[in-house]
Coordinates of C-alpha atoms in Angstrom, one line a residue:
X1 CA -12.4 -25.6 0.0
X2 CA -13.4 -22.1 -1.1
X3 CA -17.1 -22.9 -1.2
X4 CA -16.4 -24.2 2.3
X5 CA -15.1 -20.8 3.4
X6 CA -17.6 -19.4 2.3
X7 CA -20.7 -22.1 3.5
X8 CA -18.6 -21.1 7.3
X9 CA -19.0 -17.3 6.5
X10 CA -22.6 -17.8 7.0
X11 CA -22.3 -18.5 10.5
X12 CA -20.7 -14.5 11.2
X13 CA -22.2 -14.0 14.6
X14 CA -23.9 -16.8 15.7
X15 CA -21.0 -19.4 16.6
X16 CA -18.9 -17.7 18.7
X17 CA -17.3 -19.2 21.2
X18 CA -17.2 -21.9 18.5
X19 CA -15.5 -20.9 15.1
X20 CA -17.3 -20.4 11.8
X21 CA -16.7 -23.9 10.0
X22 CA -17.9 -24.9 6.7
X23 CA -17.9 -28.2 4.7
X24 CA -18.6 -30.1 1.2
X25 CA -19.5 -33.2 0.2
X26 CA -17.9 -34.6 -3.3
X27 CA -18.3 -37.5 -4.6
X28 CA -17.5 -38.6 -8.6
X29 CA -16.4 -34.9 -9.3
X30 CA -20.1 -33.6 -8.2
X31 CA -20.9 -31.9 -5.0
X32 CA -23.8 -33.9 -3.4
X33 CA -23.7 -32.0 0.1
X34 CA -22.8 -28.8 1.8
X35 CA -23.4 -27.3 5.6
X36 CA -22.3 -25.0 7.6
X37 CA -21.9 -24.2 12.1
X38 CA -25.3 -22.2 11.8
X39 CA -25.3 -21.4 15.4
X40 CA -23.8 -22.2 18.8
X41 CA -25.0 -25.6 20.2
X42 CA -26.2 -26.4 17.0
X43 CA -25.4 -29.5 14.9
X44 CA -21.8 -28.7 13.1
X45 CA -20.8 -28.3 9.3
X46 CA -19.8 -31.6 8.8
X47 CA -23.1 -33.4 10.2
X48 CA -25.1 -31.0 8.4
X49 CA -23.2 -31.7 5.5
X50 CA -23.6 -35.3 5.5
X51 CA -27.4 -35.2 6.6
X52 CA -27.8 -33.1 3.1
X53 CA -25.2 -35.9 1.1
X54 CA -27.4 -38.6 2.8
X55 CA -26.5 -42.2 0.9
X56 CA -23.8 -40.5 -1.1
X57 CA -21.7 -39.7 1.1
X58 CA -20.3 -43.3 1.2
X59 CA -17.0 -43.0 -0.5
X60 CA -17.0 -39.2 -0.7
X61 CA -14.3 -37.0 -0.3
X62 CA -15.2 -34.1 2.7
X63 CA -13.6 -30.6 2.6
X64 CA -13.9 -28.7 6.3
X65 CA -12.4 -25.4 6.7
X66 CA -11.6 -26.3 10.1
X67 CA -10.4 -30.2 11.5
X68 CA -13.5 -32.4 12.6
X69 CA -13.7 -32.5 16.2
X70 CA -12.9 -35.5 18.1
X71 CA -14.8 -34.1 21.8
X72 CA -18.3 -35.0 23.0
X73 CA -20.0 -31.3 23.9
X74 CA -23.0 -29.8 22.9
X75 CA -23.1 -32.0 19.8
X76 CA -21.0 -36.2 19.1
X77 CA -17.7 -35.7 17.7
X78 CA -17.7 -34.8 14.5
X79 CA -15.0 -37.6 13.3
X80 CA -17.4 -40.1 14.7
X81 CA -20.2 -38.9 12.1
X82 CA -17.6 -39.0 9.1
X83 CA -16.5 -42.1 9.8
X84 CA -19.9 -44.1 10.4
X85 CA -21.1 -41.9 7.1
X86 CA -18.4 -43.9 5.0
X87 CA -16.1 -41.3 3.9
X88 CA -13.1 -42.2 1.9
X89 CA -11.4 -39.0 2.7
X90 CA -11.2 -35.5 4.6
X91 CA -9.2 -32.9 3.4
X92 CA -9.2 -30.0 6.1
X93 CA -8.3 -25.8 5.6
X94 CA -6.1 -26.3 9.0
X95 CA -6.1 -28.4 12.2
X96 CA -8.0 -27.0 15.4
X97 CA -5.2 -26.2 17.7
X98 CA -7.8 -26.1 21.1
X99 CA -7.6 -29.1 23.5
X100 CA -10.8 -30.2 23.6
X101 CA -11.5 -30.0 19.6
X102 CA -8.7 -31.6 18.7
X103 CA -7.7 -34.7 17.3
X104 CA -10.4 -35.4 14.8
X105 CA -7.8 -36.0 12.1
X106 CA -6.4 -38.7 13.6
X107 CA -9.0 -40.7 14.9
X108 CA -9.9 -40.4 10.9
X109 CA -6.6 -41.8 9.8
X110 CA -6.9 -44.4 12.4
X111 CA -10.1 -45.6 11.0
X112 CA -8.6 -45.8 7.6
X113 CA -10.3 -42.9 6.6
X114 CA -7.7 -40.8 4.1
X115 CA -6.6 -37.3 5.6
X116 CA -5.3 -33.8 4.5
X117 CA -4.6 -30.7 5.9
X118 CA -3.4 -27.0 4.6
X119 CA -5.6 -25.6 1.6
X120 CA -6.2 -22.4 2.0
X121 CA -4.7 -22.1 5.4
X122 CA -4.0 -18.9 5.8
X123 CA -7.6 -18.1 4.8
X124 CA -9.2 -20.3 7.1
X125 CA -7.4 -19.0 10.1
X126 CA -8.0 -15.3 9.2
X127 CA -11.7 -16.4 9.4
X128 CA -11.5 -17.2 13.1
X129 CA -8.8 -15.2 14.0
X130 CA -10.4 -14.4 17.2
X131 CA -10.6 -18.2 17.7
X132 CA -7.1 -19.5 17.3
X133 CA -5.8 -16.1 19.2
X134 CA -7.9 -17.6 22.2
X135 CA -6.0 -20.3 22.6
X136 CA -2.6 -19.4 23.8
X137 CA -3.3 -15.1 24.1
X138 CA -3.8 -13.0 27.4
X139 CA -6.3 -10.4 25.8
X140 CA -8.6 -10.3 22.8
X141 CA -8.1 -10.5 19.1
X142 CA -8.5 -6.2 18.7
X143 CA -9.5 -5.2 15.5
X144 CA -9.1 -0.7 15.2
X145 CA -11.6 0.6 13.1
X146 CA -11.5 3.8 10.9
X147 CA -13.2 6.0 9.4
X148 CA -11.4 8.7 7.8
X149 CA -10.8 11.2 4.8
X150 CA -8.1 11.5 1.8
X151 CA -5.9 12.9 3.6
X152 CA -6.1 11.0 6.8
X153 CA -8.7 13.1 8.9
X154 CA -11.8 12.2 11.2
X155 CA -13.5 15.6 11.4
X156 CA -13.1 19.0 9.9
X157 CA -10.9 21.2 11.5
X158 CA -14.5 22.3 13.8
X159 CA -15.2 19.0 15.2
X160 CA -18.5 18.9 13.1
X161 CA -20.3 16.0 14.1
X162 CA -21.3 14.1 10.3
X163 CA -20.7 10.9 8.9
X164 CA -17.3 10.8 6.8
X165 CA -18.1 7.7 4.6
X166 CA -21.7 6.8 3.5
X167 CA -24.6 4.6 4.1
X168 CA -23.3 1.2 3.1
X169 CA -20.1 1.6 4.7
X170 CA -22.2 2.3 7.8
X171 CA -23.8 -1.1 7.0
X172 CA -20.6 -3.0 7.0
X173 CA -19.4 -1.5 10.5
X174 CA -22.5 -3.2 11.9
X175 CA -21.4 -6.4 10.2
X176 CA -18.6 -6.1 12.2
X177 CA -20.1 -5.5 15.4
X178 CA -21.4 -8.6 15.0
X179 CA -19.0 -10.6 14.6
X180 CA -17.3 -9.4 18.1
X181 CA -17.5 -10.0 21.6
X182 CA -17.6 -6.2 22.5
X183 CA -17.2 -2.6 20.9
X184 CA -15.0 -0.4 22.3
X185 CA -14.6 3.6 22.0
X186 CA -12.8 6.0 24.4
X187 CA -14.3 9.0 26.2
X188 CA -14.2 11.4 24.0
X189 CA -16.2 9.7 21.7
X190 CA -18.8 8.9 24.3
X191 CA -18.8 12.8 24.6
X192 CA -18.5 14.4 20.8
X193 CA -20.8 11.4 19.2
X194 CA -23.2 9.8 22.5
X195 CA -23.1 6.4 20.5
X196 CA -25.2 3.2 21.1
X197 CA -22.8 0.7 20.0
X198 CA -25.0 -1.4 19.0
X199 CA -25.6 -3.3 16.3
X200 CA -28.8 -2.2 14.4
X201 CA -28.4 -2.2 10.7
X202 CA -26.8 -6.1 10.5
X203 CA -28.4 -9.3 11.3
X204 CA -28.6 -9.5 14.6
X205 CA -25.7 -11.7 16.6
X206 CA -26.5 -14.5 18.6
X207 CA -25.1 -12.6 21.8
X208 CA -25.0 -8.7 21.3
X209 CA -21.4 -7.2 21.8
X210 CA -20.6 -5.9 24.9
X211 CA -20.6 -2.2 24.8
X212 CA -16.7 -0.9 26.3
X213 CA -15.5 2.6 27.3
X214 CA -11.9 3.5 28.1
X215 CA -12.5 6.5 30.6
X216 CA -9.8 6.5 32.8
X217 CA -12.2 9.1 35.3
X218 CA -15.4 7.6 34.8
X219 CA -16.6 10.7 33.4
X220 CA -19.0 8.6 31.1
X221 CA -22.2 10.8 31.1
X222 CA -25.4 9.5 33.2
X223 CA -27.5 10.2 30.5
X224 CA -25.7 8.8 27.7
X225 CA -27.2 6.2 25.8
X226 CA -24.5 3.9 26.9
X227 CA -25.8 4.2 30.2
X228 CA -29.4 4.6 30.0
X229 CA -29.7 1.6 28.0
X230 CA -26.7 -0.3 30.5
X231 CA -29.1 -2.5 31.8
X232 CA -31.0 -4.1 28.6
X233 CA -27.2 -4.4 26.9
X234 CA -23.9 -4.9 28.9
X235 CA -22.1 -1.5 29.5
X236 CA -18.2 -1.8 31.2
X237 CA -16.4 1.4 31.3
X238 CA -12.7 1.0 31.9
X239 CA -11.6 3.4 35.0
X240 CA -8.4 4.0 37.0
X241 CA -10.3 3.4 40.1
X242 CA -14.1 2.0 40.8
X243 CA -13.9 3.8 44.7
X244 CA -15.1 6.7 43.8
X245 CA -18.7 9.1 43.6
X246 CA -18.4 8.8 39.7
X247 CA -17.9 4.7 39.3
X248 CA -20.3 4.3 42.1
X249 CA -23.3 6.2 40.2
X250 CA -22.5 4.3 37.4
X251 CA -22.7 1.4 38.7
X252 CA -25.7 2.3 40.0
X253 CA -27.0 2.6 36.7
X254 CA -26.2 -0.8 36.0
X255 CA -22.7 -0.2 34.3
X256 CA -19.7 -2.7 35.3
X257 CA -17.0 -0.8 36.3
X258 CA -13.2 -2.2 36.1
X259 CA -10.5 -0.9 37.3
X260 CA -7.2 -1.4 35.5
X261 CA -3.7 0.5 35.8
X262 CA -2.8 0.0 31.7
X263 CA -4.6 -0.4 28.5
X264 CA -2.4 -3.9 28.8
X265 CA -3.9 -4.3 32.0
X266 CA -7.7 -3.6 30.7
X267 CA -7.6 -6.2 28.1
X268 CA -6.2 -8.7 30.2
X269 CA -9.5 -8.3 32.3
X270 CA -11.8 -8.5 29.4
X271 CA -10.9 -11.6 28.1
X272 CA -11.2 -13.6 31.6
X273 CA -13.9 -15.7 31.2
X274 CA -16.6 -14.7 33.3
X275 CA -15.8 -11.2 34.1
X276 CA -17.3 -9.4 31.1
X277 CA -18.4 -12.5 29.2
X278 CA -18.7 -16.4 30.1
X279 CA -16.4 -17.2 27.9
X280 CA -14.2 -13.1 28.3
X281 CA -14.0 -11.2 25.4
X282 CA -12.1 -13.0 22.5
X283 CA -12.7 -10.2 19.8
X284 CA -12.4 -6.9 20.5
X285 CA -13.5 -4.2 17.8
X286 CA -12.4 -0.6 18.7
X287 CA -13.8 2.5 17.1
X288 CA -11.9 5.1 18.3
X289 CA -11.5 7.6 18.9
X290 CA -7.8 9.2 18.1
X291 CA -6.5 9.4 21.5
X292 CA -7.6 5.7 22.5
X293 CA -6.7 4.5 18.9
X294 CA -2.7 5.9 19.6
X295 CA -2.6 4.5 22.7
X296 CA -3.6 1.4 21.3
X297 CA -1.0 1.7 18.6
X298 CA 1.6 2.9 20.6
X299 CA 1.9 0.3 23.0
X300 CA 1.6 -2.9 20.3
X301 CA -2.3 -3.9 20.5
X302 CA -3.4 -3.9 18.0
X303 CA -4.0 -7.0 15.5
X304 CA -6.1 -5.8 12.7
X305 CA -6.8 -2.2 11.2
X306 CA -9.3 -1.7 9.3
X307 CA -9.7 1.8 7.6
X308 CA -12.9 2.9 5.3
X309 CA -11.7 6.0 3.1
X310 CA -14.2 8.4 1.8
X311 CA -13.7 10.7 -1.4
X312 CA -13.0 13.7 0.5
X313 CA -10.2 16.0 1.2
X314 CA -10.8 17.9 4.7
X315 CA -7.7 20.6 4.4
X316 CA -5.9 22.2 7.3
X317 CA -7.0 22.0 10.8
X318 CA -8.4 18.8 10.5
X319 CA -8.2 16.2 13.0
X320 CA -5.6 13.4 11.9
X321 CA -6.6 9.8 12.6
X322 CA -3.2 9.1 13.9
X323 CA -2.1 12.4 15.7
X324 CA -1.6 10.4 18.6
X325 CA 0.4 7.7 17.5
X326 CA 4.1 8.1 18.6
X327 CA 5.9 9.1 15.6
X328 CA 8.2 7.1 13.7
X329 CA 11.6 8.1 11.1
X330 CA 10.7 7.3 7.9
X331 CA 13.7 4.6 7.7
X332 CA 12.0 2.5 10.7
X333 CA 8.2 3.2 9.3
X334 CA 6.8 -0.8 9.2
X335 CA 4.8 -1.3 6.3
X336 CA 1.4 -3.4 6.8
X337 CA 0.6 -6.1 4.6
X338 CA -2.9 -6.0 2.7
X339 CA -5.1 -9.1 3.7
X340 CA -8.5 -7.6 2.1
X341 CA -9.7 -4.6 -0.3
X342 CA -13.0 -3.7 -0.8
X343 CA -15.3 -0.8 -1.9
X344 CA -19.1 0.2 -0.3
X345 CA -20.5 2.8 -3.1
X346 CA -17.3 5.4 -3.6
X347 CA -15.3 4.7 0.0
X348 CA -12.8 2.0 -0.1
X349 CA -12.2 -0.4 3.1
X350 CA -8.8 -1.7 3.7
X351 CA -7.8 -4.4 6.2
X352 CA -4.3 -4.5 7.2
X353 CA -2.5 -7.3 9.2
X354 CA 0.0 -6.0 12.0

């Protein structure tokens, strides 16, 4: 099941809206096939799996980090393909908990085909997190990333504009842009740092990520590259109000304007399907800056944090990464539970579950 994990890993940017699935073929104690979703619309793990097994997948045991599908929609149910294959078994990460993809264990077990379900569950779902939050949520799986010193900073205390962690840290933030629907920064970011958003150091996503700013005055600049570059890549900036000489020339320049009375409110309009995306925004990654990322925190949005830590103490006067989150008593702090640790060069990424 771990190989299968990480045959669906593969897929990082290609699959969405489907989720990153992988699967093996066993059979006598040896694997004789493995596959993995390579791409949206494309055949799924399990049929690439068995094309690879061939012959030997008669009487094979199948491990799928995600339940077979049992729907008809780009591609034949994936249950259908086990079965007429000759599979003795399917052992499955966790079921699929959509309506349409559903199901696929059963109409196994009804064909006599053996069935289990539950190893390495919790890792399979943290893979498409954004996935299984679609189903029931209101607003996209956000994911606040950080970059910050030692002692908690994001610039020195004059504002200079330099990278805090290094090059291959740099590399895995494109990574992540990748893997979501949009990127997301507030103003002030658009103003101090004039940022692309896009993803340029990564293997490129099937569907670039929608570029977002929160600017409640639509005081994004004209010649920003978020704007100028509104038209090749999707630009929304997030106002109070779109009837006004501001929204107006942006829209002009090709950036959607929405207008939304909350933060609660905004994210509630980015993952509609259709408004920003066909399918809305079901991942969100946000980059800051401070203000946005307190607000964020503040108000109980926030799924994932993420926070790359360079080697570096920045001193007094520096700008905190969190000076706008409200403040808490020591007694009532909540502590975060660790879900992944890893190190690019000398900084150190940490991924926290809220």
């Amino acid at each position: 099941m771990l190989r299968a994990l990480d045959l669906a890993r593969l897929g990082w940017g290609q699959t969405a809206p489907n989720p990153m699935v992988g699967a093996v073929v066993v059979r006598d104690g040896a694997v004789v096939g493995e596959g993995h979703h390579a791409r949206y619309g494309e055949p799924h793990a399990e049929v690439v799996a068995l094309r690879a097994a061939g012959d030997r997948a008669r009487g094979s045991t199948v491990y799928v980090s995600l339940e077979p599908c049992a729907h008809t929609g780009k591609t034949p149910p994936c249950a259908d393909a086990l079965i007429a294959a000759g599979v003795r078994r399917v052992v499955a990460a966790t079921a699929d908990p959509s309506l349409i993809g559903r199901g696929g264990l059963s109409r196994l077990a009804a064909a006599g085909v053996q069935t289990e379900v539950g190893i390495e569950e919790q890792a399979a779902r943290e893979l498409n997190a954004a996935f299984f939050h679609a189903i029931t949520a209101a607003r996209p799986w956000v994911t606040l990333k950080m970059a910050l010193s030692l002692d908690g900073a994001t610039t020195d205390s004059r504002g200079t504009k330099r990278w805090i962690t290094g090059e291959s840290s740099r590399r895995e933030v494109h990574r992540l842009r990748a893997g979501a629907d949009a990127v997301a920064v507030g103003l002030g970011t658009v103003l101090a740092d004039d940022p692309a958003l896009t993803v340029r150091v990564a293997p490129a996503p099937r569907v670039p990520p929608a570029r977002v700013v929160f600017d409640r005055r639509a005081r994004t600049p004209l010649d920003s590259q978020l704007v100028r570059t509104a038209r090749e890549m999707p630009v929304v900036v997030i106002a109070e109000a779109t009837e006004c000489d501001r929204a107006r020339a942006l829209q002009n320049a090709g950036v959607q304007v929405l207008a939304a009375v909350s933060l609660d409110d905004a994210l509630r309009q980015l993952r509609q399907p259709g408004r920003v995306a066909p399918h809305g925004v079901r991942s969100l990654l946000v980059e800051g800056g401070a203000r946005l990322a307190g607000s964020l925190w503040g108000e109980g949005l926030v799924d994932r944090l993420i926070i790359f830590q360079a080697p570096l103490v920045l001193g007094a006067g520096a700008a905190n990464a969190f000076a706008y989150a409200p403040g808490v008593e020591l007694a009532s702090a909540r502590r975060m539970r660790i879900i992944d640790r890893r190190t690019f060069d000398d900084d150190v990424m940490t991924t926290y579950a809220l």
